[in-house]
Amino acid sequence: MKDVNKAKQRIEELRETINYHNYRYYVLDSPEISDAEYDELMRELRQLEAEHPELVTSDSPTQRIGAPPVEAFGVVEHPQPLLSLTNAFSYEELAAWHKRVSNLLGGRQFDLVCEPKIDGLAVALTYVDGLLVTGATRGDGYRGEDITQNLRTIRSIPLSVPREAPPRFEVRGEVYFPKAGFKKLNEKRAKEGLPLFANPRNAAAGSVRQLDSSITAKRPLDIFIYALGWAERKTVPDTHWEIMQYLKSLSFKINPNIALCRSLDETEKYYQNWVESRENFPYEADGMVVKVNPIALQQELGTVAHEPRWAVAYKFPAIQGTTRLIDIGINVGRTGSLNPYAILEPVRVGGVVISSAALHNEEDIHRKDIRIGDWVVVQRAGEVIPEIVEPVVSRRTGKEKIFSMPSRCPVCGSEVIKPQGEAMHRCTNTACPSQALEKIKHFVSRGAMDIDGVGEKLCQALFEAGLVKDAADLYSLTKEQLLSLERMADKIVSNVLNSIKGSKKRPLARVIFALGILHVGEQYAELLAETFNSIDDLAKASKEELSDLPSIGPKIAESIVTFFRQEGNRQIIEKLEKDKVKLKRKKVKKAKHKELPLAGLEFVLTGKLESFSRSEAEAKIKALGGKAGSDVTRKTSYVVVGADPGFKLAKAEKLGIKTLSESEFLDFLDQATGKS
Ligand code: IVH
């Protein structure tokens, strides 16, 4: 009983501390502790909760991730509808709105609040007795989808609020995908052969509408709260501006770029300032929302046709230009996809010269009726690759040509197919040079075999010299062959050969990912490596067996089976095997626990390790029969000290527990496994 009380007290302490640091990090952007220290707090909390499952509560910071997939989203009725906004596209339109409002208010003076209009997804968050109970999309304004589980994974959404909050209330805000994260996500998707998101808004919407909230949890989503929907039994401030400050005091994330303006002129100045600098902001904003500040006046003004009279979206001018579409080019990607792109007469749009634009696929080109030779409107939005909005039909001469995808691959001449249900055309030749080179580049990249010193340029040189035709050829490269390339000196060559050799021991999941199977990204590769103990077993798996795995659908299963059916791929695997690249998972399970080399030893990790993540290190210790402890006690055998260690190091020193640096720890593991 005493133990439970102690655990309960510590759990509460940890939650409070973690919530505070979450708030510093995610809401204020001003952390006070290192990531490693934060991780330690989370680990301790997780451990205590695992030991005392009865003490887990829905608002615990551990409950943000990994909820079981929901079948479909439930429906949430909004007690008060979520409205949309009327637009103003020029100062004249804004001034006309202001005049109408002033007239309706009989000439009474009022302040305005001006805030960025974030391009994301509107959500309503309901809190009851201090806890987040529902998170819903806007839907049709009256009924939205219940996406509570997914929204819980967004760190800047508080799961609980301070006691002084109303007993029941709803806040509204915009969930968005920060530009930097969006760029990274698309780069990753391109690498994995997945379709790209057209813009951050689509990425945000796609991420919060995932049936599996663990996918949402991996996306760097964020939120700005912009309104109090309703509140029960509590007097709340009577102006929008003060409500925002009040919500901030309840730990909600409020846009720091909101301004209280005394007049229309001030509003216009603030808006103009933004027109100039909006590209510098870390999120997409398509205008400013201008709101009447006093809530009493808002209520007086009311709503017409789903739009409040008291607010207006003052849109930014689109960054567009007009130019000629000279031709449509085609890139062949690693997965064989034929990616069309627009070759444009260079044009300056918003300070940047654009000479090419994304054209996603043939259907898209035809849907927009874009023809070669057309004058086209091009548009740039933040980090997004420029795109063609529409053709200028009135400028057509009749000489424009309708585009069609080639039936032969522009790189190798092989047949092109369009698999059923897919938007992309693909080259059918897995040995297509374009695919082959892209595949080699992928094989050596970080996250895959991570071969240091072999970058994109060296891959290209090796490929062009005919020394490497596929990834497996890397392992039979000789010193002489490498020296025959331009600018290759002895020292570089031996480094390259060493890192190629070093990569032979990469874990199975990395190898599976490195093979570049269509649709198989890092996470699927992990799952496959856990399920199948070797590449051989995976290659033998049937489509049905694969589809039975959690989260692997028929499309991925089909792609895996097709990959291993192809002769070229089989040959690559045979070569890898001959060159002793590890294609199996270590079978540690079979050894008896007591016989394992680290049996009886307990390790505690502190600080950041270079060679592996904390969970990898712990998995390694456990696989070798050791224990990975979370706290330094007299029972601890060794404390492994990484960079930026936490208080555990001090504790180890106080208790006289042996410490190991990272390299000592690696030596220790090597000795344990008989490697040295
Ligand atoms: S106020 C009636 N403030 O814009 C009040 N909306 O076109 C409407 N939006 O669905 C909401 N940033 O998702 C407001 N600072 C902001 C906003 C904002 C983005 C979105 C919101 C709404 C849409 C209306």
PDB file of C-alpha atoms in Angstrom, residues 272-405:
ATOM      1  CA  GLN A 272       0.702  45.443 -45.185  1.00  0.00           C
ATOM      2  CA  ASN A 273       3.557  44.611 -42.886  1.00  0.00           C
ATOM      3  CA  TRP A 274       2.507  41.000 -43.159  1.00  0.00           C
ATOM      4  CA  VAL A 275       2.118  41.021 -46.930  1.00  0.00           C
ATOM      5  CA  GLU A 276       5.823  41.854 -47.062  1.00  0.00           C
ATOM      6  CA  SER A 277       7.054  39.315 -44.573  1.00  0.00           C
ATOM      7  CA  ARG A 278       4.618  36.440 -44.620  1.00  0.00           C
ATOM      8  CA  GLU A 279       7.121  34.139 -46.303  1.00  0.00           C
ATOM      9  CA  ASN A 280       9.344  34.362 -43.218  1.00  0.00           C
ATOM     10  CA  PHE A 281       6.753  32.830 -40.968  1.00  0.00           C
ATOM     11  CA  PRO A 282       7.103  29.152 -40.145  1.00  0.00           C
ATOM     12  CA  TYR A 283       3.539  28.367 -41.244  1.00  0.00           C
ATOM     13  CA  GLU A 284       1.323  29.122 -44.228  1.00  0.00           C
ATOM     14  CA  ALA A 285      -1.068  32.036 -43.788  1.00  0.00           C
ATOM     15  CA  ASP A 286      -3.355  33.114 -46.615  1.00  0.00           C
ATOM     16  CA  GLY A 287      -4.511  36.392 -45.100  1.00  0.00           C
ATOM     17  CA  MET A 288      -5.360  38.202 -41.886  1.00  0.00           C
ATOM     18  CA  VAL A 289      -8.587  37.735 -39.962  1.00  0.00           C
ATOM     19  CA  VAL A 290      -9.952  41.060 -38.761  1.00  0.00           C
ATOM     20  CA  LYS A 291     -12.407  40.791 -35.832  1.00  0.00           C
ATOM     21  CA  VAL A 292     -14.533  43.269 -33.919  1.00  0.00           C
ATOM     22  CA  ASN A 293     -13.061  43.232 -30.414  1.00  0.00           C
ATOM     23  CA  PRO A 294     -15.982  43.685 -27.935  1.00  0.00           C
ATOM     24  CA  ILE A 295     -17.953  40.440 -27.584  1.00  0.00           C
ATOM     25  CA  ALA A 296     -21.172  42.368 -26.864  1.00  0.00           C
ATOM     26  CA  LEU A 297     -20.865  44.091 -30.243  1.00  0.00           C
ATOM     27  CA  GLN A 298     -20.111  40.772 -31.939  1.00  0.00           C
ATOM     28  CA  GLN A 299     -23.354  39.427 -30.512  1.00  0.00           C
ATOM     29  CA  GLU A 300     -25.253  42.459 -31.641  1.00  0.00           C
ATOM     30  CA  LEU A 301     -23.912  42.075 -35.170  1.00  0.00           C
ATOM     31  CA  GLY A 302     -24.761  38.386 -35.338  1.00  0.00           C
ATOM     32  CA  THR A 303     -24.480  36.018 -38.263  1.00  0.00           C
ATOM     33  CA  VAL A 304     -25.784  35.825 -41.819  1.00  0.00           C
ATOM     34  CA  ALA A 305     -25.627  32.627 -43.849  1.00  0.00           C
ATOM     35  CA  HIS A 306     -22.949  30.845 -41.768  1.00  0.00           C
ATOM     36  CA  GLU A 307     -20.772  33.925 -41.744  1.00  0.00           C
ATOM     37  CA  PRO A 308     -20.454  36.276 -38.793  1.00  0.00           C
ATOM     38  CA  ARG A 309     -20.836  39.950 -39.632  1.00  0.00           C
ATOM     39  CA  TRP A 310     -18.182  40.804 -37.035  1.00  0.00           C
ATOM     40  CA  ALA A 311     -15.204  39.227 -38.786  1.00  0.00           C
ATOM     41  CA  VAL A 312     -13.642  39.201 -42.223  1.00  0.00           C
ATOM     42  CA  ALA A 313     -10.769  37.314 -43.889  1.00  0.00           C
ATOM     43  CA  TYR A 314      -8.575  39.948 -45.516  1.00  0.00           C
ATOM     44  CA  LYS A 315      -6.749  37.786 -48.052  1.00  0.00           C
ATOM     45  CA  PHE A 316      -3.141  38.200 -49.150  1.00  0.00           C
ATOM     46  CA  PRO A 317      -2.602  38.700 -52.862  1.00  0.00           C
ATOM     47  CA  ALA A 318      -1.609  35.367 -54.403  1.00  0.00           C
ATOM     48  CA  ILE A 319       1.969  35.161 -55.566  1.00  0.00           C
ATOM     49  CA  GLN A 320       1.250  34.430 -59.185  1.00  0.00           C
ATOM     50  CA  GLY A 321       2.751  35.114 -62.566  1.00  0.00           C
ATOM     51  CA  THR A 322       2.099  34.264 -66.213  1.00  0.00           C
ATOM     52  CA  THR A 323       4.534  32.550 -68.545  1.00  0.00           C
ATOM     53  CA  ARG A 324       4.786  30.015 -71.378  1.00  0.00           C
ATOM     54  CA  LEU A 325       4.860  26.299 -70.994  1.00  0.00           C
ATOM     55  CA  ILE A 326       7.657  25.375 -73.356  1.00  0.00           C
ATOM     56  CA  ASP A 327       7.475  21.641 -72.861  1.00  0.00           C
ATOM     57  CA  ILE A 328       6.670  18.857 -70.449  1.00  0.00           C
ATOM     58  CA  GLY A 329       9.689  16.853 -69.282  1.00  0.00           C
ATOM     59  CA  ILE A 330       9.743  13.504 -67.514  1.00  0.00           C
ATOM     60  CA  ASN A 331      11.884  12.304 -64.618  1.00  0.00           C
ATOM     61  CA  VAL A 332      12.034   8.626 -63.863  1.00  0.00           C
ATOM     62  CA  GLY A 333      12.142   8.015 -60.112  1.00  0.00           C
ATOM     63  CA  ARG A 334      13.652   5.215 -58.062  1.00  0.00           C
ATOM     64  CA  THR A 335      10.441   3.260 -58.108  1.00  0.00           C
ATOM     65  CA  GLY A 336      10.101   3.680 -61.853  1.00  0.00           C
ATOM     66  CA  SER A 337       7.410   6.343 -61.645  1.00  0.00           C
ATOM     67  CA  LEU A 338       7.293   8.723 -64.603  1.00  0.00           C
ATOM     68  CA  ASN A 339       7.075  12.177 -63.051  1.00  0.00           C
ATOM     69  CA  PRO A 340       6.060  14.909 -65.480  1.00  0.00           C
ATOM     70  CA  TYR A 341       7.264  18.475 -64.862  1.00  0.00           C
ATOM     71  CA  ALA A 342       6.671  21.764 -66.636  1.00  0.00           C
ATOM     72  CA  ILE A 343       9.535  23.419 -68.464  1.00  0.00           C
ATOM     73  CA  LEU A 344       8.693  27.120 -68.337  1.00  0.00           C
ATOM     74  CA  GLU A 345       9.989  30.279 -69.884  1.00  0.00           C
ATOM     75  CA  PRO A 346      11.740  31.765 -66.822  1.00  0.00           C
ATOM     76  CA  VAL A 347       9.532  34.248 -64.990  1.00  0.00           C
ATOM     77  CA  ARG A 348       9.948  36.223 -61.768  1.00  0.00           C
ATOM     78  CA  VAL A 349       7.217  35.461 -59.239  1.00  0.00           C
ATOM     79  CA  GLY A 350       7.366  37.101 -55.805  1.00  0.00           C
ATOM     80  CA  GLY A 351      11.091  37.753 -56.085  1.00  0.00           C
ATOM     81  CA  VAL A 352      12.053  34.255 -57.244  1.00  0.00           C
ATOM     82  CA  VAL A 353      12.747  33.134 -60.813  1.00  0.00           C
ATOM     83  CA  ILE A 354      10.700  30.098 -61.751  1.00  0.00           C
ATOM     84  CA  SER A 355      11.651  27.938 -64.731  1.00  0.00           C
ATOM     85  CA  SER A 356       9.942  24.702 -63.839  1.00  0.00           C
ATOM     86  CA  ALA A 357       6.825  23.620 -61.987  1.00  0.00           C
ATOM     87  CA  ALA A 358       5.322  20.428 -60.638  1.00  0.00           C
ATOM     88  CA  LEU A 359       2.805  18.561 -62.776  1.00  0.00           C
ATOM     89  CA  HIS A 360       1.704  15.662 -60.704  1.00  0.00           C
ATOM     90  CA  ASN A 361       0.507  13.143 -63.244  1.00  0.00           C
ATOM     91  CA  GLU A 362      -1.226  12.824 -66.590  1.00  0.00           C
ATOM     92  CA  GLU A 363      -4.718  13.027 -65.144  1.00  0.00           C
ATOM     93  CA  ASP A 364      -3.884  16.263 -63.366  1.00  0.00           C
ATOM     94  CA  ILE A 365      -2.554  17.803 -66.592  1.00  0.00           C
ATOM     95  CA  HIS A 366      -5.722  16.890 -68.447  1.00  0.00           C
ATOM     96  CA  ARG A 367      -8.032  17.916 -65.644  1.00  0.00           C
ATOM     97  CA  LYS A 368      -6.548  21.407 -65.780  1.00  0.00           C
ATOM     98  CA  ASP A 369      -6.467  21.213 -69.597  1.00  0.00           C
ATOM     99  CA  ILE A 370      -2.839  22.279 -69.749  1.00  0.00           C
ATOM    100  CA  ARG A 371      -1.341  22.044 -73.262  1.00  0.00           C
ATOM    101  CA  ILE A 372       2.242  22.331 -74.429  1.00  0.00           C
ATOM    102  CA  GLY A 373       2.769  25.862 -75.757  1.00  0.00           C
ATOM    103  CA  ASP A 374       0.047  27.352 -73.515  1.00  0.00           C
ATOM    104  CA  TRP A 375       0.386  30.578 -71.581  1.00  0.00           C
ATOM    105  CA  VAL A 376      -0.106  29.473 -68.007  1.00  0.00           C
ATOM    106  CA  VAL A 377      -0.686  31.051 -64.595  1.00  0.00           C
ATOM    107  CA  VAL A 378       1.984  29.841 -62.182  1.00  0.00           C
ATOM    108  CA  GLN A 379       1.748  30.134 -58.438  1.00  0.00           C
ATOM    109  CA  ARG A 380       4.192  29.914 -55.590  1.00  0.00           C
ATOM    110  CA  ALA A 381       3.063  29.256 -52.035  1.00  0.00           C
ATOM    111  CA  GLY A 382       5.708  29.232 -49.340  1.00  0.00           C
ATOM    112  CA  GLU A 383       7.892  26.164 -49.423  1.00  0.00           C
ATOM    113  CA  VAL A 384       5.758  24.402 -51.953  1.00  0.00           C
ATOM    114  CA  ILE A 385       7.169  23.613 -55.395  1.00  0.00           C
ATOM    115  CA  PRO A 386       5.657  26.136 -57.836  1.00  0.00           C
ATOM    116  CA  GLU A 387       2.600  24.855 -59.604  1.00  0.00           C
ATOM    117  CA  ILE A 388       0.495  25.661 -62.605  1.00  0.00           C
ATOM    118  CA  VAL A 389      -2.904  27.013 -61.624  1.00  0.00           C
ATOM    119  CA  GLU A 390      -4.534  27.114 -65.069  1.00  0.00           C
ATOM    120  CA  PRO A 391      -3.923  27.813 -68.737  1.00  0.00           C
ATOM    121  CA  VAL A 392      -4.788  31.249 -70.158  1.00  0.00           C
ATOM    122  CA  VAL A 393      -7.259  29.884 -72.688  1.00  0.00           C
ATOM    123  CA  SER A 394      -7.849  33.274 -74.309  1.00  0.00           C
ATOM    124  CA  ARG A 395      -4.233  33.398 -75.480  1.00  0.00           C
ATOM    125  CA  ARG A 396      -4.343  30.085 -77.367  1.00  0.00           C
ATOM    126  CA  THR A 397      -3.295  30.138 -81.015  1.00  0.00           C
ATOM    127  CA  GLY A 398      -4.428  26.656 -81.949  1.00  0.00           C
ATOM    128  CA  LYS A 399      -0.865  25.416 -82.186  1.00  0.00           C
ATOM    129  CA  GLU A 400      -0.799  24.081 -78.625  1.00  0.00           C
ATOM    130  CA  LYS A 401      -0.305  20.356 -78.250  1.00  0.00           C
ATOM    131  CA  ILE A 402      -2.213  18.017 -75.962  1.00  0.00           C
ATOM    132  CA  PHE A 403       0.181  16.044 -73.796  1.00  0.00           C
ATOM    133  CA  SER A 404       0.147  12.301 -73.457  1.00  0.00           C
ATOM    134  CA  MET A 405       2.428  10.077 -71.424  1.00  0.00           C
TER     135      MET A 405
END
